[in-house]
Amino acid sequence: MQRLEDLQRMTEQMRDCLGIDHLVYHWIGTQGAQYGCGTYSPDWLARYAAQGYLRVDPVIQGCLQRVHPVDWKALDWSSKTARAFLKDALRHGVGNQGFTVPIRGPNGQFALFTVNHGCDDARWAAFIAEWRDALVLAAHGINARALELMPGPATQAPVALSPRERDAMRLLAAGLSRAQVAAELKISEHTVRVYIEGARFKLGALNTTHAVARALSCGLIAL
């Protein structure tokens, strides 16, 4: 496998082997840059980009906060925005069932490996029970190959956060609110926001949750 196009062919072959509707690998780089390969329709990919769904997709937002594989039913689809997104996805051929493996690589690299299908809960539960371990291995195998083919994002110089930025990120990672972080550090909430936004910019994160995830994966903070 020498080219990115080979990753695309691999996802198609894996989908056919598993007998499911879709299989997708999605890399989210610095400043929201993206690379993806998989079997979603071109119409859905164009729609996803045009609508800016990266920032509201419950799969993206949920997996930023997780390190273990997640079934889509465990995610929060309760908001009006999330329900509208799901309705649009189903209309564009995305299945009602999904299983996603979050992947965190060197220097804050973040990617997702997803299998997706349209079926009832019982059939999907049986499929995941049979293939879960193999899917996790496949996710990390594809990501390792992607790192070889796309060396730029993987070899960036480590980010340097200020001591106060690290403190704010660490406390957020521990589950504190911004108000609690301010109280803990004995500073104003406005100052906390300044530190968080500074860290988010340096880390090239989409939002605060993404910034915390990148800071953890880079080893800049520890719980």
XYZ file of N, CA, C and O in Angstrom, residues 57-63 66-77 86 95-102 112-117 119-132 135-136:
200
model
N -21.760 17.172 14.886
C -21.907 15.723 14.779
C -21.748 15.075 16.164
O -20.672 15.141 16.762
N -22.792 14.425 16.712
C -22.667 13.789 18.028
C -21.603 12.703 18.085
O -21.053 12.433 19.161
N -21.301 12.068 16.952
C -20.250 11.044 16.947
C -18.888 11.698 17.189
O -18.091 11.222 17.993
N -18.621 12.807 16.494
C -17.367 13.531 16.697
C -17.285 14.042 18.124
O -16.299 13.810 18.835
N -18.315 14.747 18.566
C -18.293 15.363 19.887
C -18.218 14.315 20.985
O -17.521 14.496 21.985
N -18.940 13.208 20.809
C -18.916 12.162 21.830
C -17.581 11.445 21.907
O -17.088 11.154 22.998
N -16.975 11.181 20.758
C -15.708 10.437 20.746
C -14.533 11.297 21.189
O -13.501 10.762 21.606
N -14.008 10.330 24.692
C -13.871 8.913 24.985
C -12.563 8.360 24.435
O -12.025 8.871 23.463
N -12.100 7.292 25.061
C -10.926 6.585 24.548
C -11.288 5.169 24.114
O -10.509 4.506 23.439
N -12.469 4.710 24.500
C -12.903 3.357 24.152
C -13.933 3.408 23.023
O -14.613 4.424 22.826
N -14.083 2.316 22.280
C -15.087 2.275 21.209
C -16.478 2.568 21.761
O -16.801 2.249 22.913
N -17.310 3.160 20.915
C -18.631 3.555 21.370
C -19.687 3.185 20.333
O -19.495 3.387 19.135
N -20.783 2.601 20.823
C -21.947 2.384 19.979
C -22.717 3.686 19.913
O -22.878 4.383 20.922
N -23.208 4.026 18.747
C -23.877 5.312 18.577
C -25.076 5.484 19.503
O -25.436 6.598 19.849
N -25.705 4.379 19.913
C -26.858 4.493 20.804
C -26.474 5.057 22.163
O -27.324 5.551 22.909
N -25.180 4.989 22.510
C -24.713 5.501 23.799
C -24.419 7.001 23.753
O -24.116 7.601 24.784
N -24.517 7.602 22.574
C -24.240 9.023 22.424
C -25.487 9.868 22.698
O -26.599 9.347 22.746
N -25.288 11.147 22.876
C -26.389 12.059 23.183
C -26.988 12.630 21.898
O -26.389 13.470 21.247
N -28.178 12.160 21.556
C -28.888 12.623 20.367
C -30.112 13.442 20.749
O -31.036 13.608 19.950
N -29.134 13.822 12.471
C -29.394 12.407 12.232
C -30.422 12.218 11.120
O -30.255 11.349 10.250
N -26.699 4.587 7.694
C -27.508 3.640 8.438
C -27.844 4.118 9.842
O -27.182 5.008 10.389
N -28.859 3.516 10.440
C -29.288 3.914 11.780
C -28.415 3.358 12.893
O -28.514 3.786 14.045
N -27.530 2.403 12.563
C -26.643 1.809 13.567
C -25.197 2.199 13.272
O -24.782 2.254 12.116
N -24.436 2.451 14.339
C -23.033 2.799 14.140
C -22.180 2.379 15.314
O -22.654 2.274 16.451
N -20.918 2.132 15.027
C -19.924 1.753 16.039
C -18.630 2.444 15.644
O -18.143 2.277 14.526
N -18.082 3.269 16.539
C -16.918 4.086 16.207
C -15.788 3.851 17.192
O -16.008 3.811 18.411
N -14.576 3.715 16.655
C -13.364 3.570 17.469
C -12.598 4.887 17.424
O -12.107 5.274 16.359
N -12.489 5.617 18.557
C -11.646 6.816 18.579
C -10.172 6.404 18.608
O -9.794 5.444 19.288
N -11.090 8.747 13.643
C -12.216 7.885 13.961
C -12.317 6.789 12.903
O -12.124 7.030 11.718
N -12.645 5.593 13.369
C -12.906 4.463 12.472
C -14.331 4.009 12.765
O -14.654 3.669 13.906
N -15.180 4.004 11.745
C -16.607 3.755 11.956
C -17.134 2.672 11.031
O -16.810 2.643 9.843
N -17.955 1.791 11.599
C -18.761 0.881 10.793
C -20.212 1.289 10.989
O -20.627 1.666 12.089
N -20.992 1.204 9.907
C -22.357 1.747 9.911
C -23.264 0.848 9.092
O -22.870 0.337 8.044
N -24.495 0.661 9.593
C -25.411 -0.242 8.892
C -26.851 0.108 9.247
O -27.117 0.716 10.284
N -30.155 -1.619 10.286
C -30.755 -2.867 10.753
C -31.360 -2.652 12.137
O -31.226 -1.572 12.723
N -31.976 -3.695 12.696
C -32.562 -3.558 14.026
C -31.498 -3.740 15.107
O -30.358 -4.161 14.829
N -31.845 -3.410 16.341
C -30.882 -3.432 17.440
C -30.325 -4.825 17.706
O -29.133 -4.981 17.998
N -31.160 -5.842 17.624
C -30.708 -7.203 17.937
C -29.656 -7.682 16.935
O -28.627 -8.257 17.312
N -29.901 -7.430 15.655
C -28.929 -7.846 14.636
C -27.615 -7.085 14.804
O -26.531 -7.657 14.661
N -27.715 -5.793 15.124
C -26.503 -4.995 15.286
C -25.708 -5.450 16.512
O -24.478 -5.536 16.467
N -26.385 -5.740 17.605
C -25.705 -6.204 18.817
C -24.951 -7.504 18.539
O -23.820 -7.700 19.022
N -25.559 -8.403 17.765
C -24.896 -9.663 17.431
C -23.665 -9.422 16.563
O -22.617 -10.058 16.736
N -23.794 -8.493 15.617
C -22.658 -8.165 14.744
C -21.488 -7.611 15.555
O -20.335 -8.040 15.371
N -21.762 -6.664 16.443
C -20.687 -6.069 17.246
C -20.061 -7.091 18.180
O -18.837 -7.111 18.374
N -20.872 -7.956 18.762
C -20.331 -8.990 19.645
C -19.343 -9.888 18.897
O -18.318 -10.315 19.453
N -19.634 -10.167 17.639
C -18.764 -11.041 16.849
C -17.508 -10.332 16.363
O -16.416 -10.918 16.350
N -17.607 -9.059 16.000
C -16.531 -8.386 15.287
C -15.821 -7.297 16.088
O -14.856 -6.709 15.584
N -16.235 -7.017 17.308
C -15.698 -5.887 18.062
C -14.168 -5.886 18.115
O -13.524 -4.894 17.759
N -12.546 -5.205 14.797
C -12.738 -3.825 14.338
C -11.754 -2.881 15.018
O -11.221 -1.962 14.386
N -11.488 -3.092 16.298
C -10.515 -2.255 17.005
C -9.123 -2.438 16.398
O -8.391 -1.458 16.164
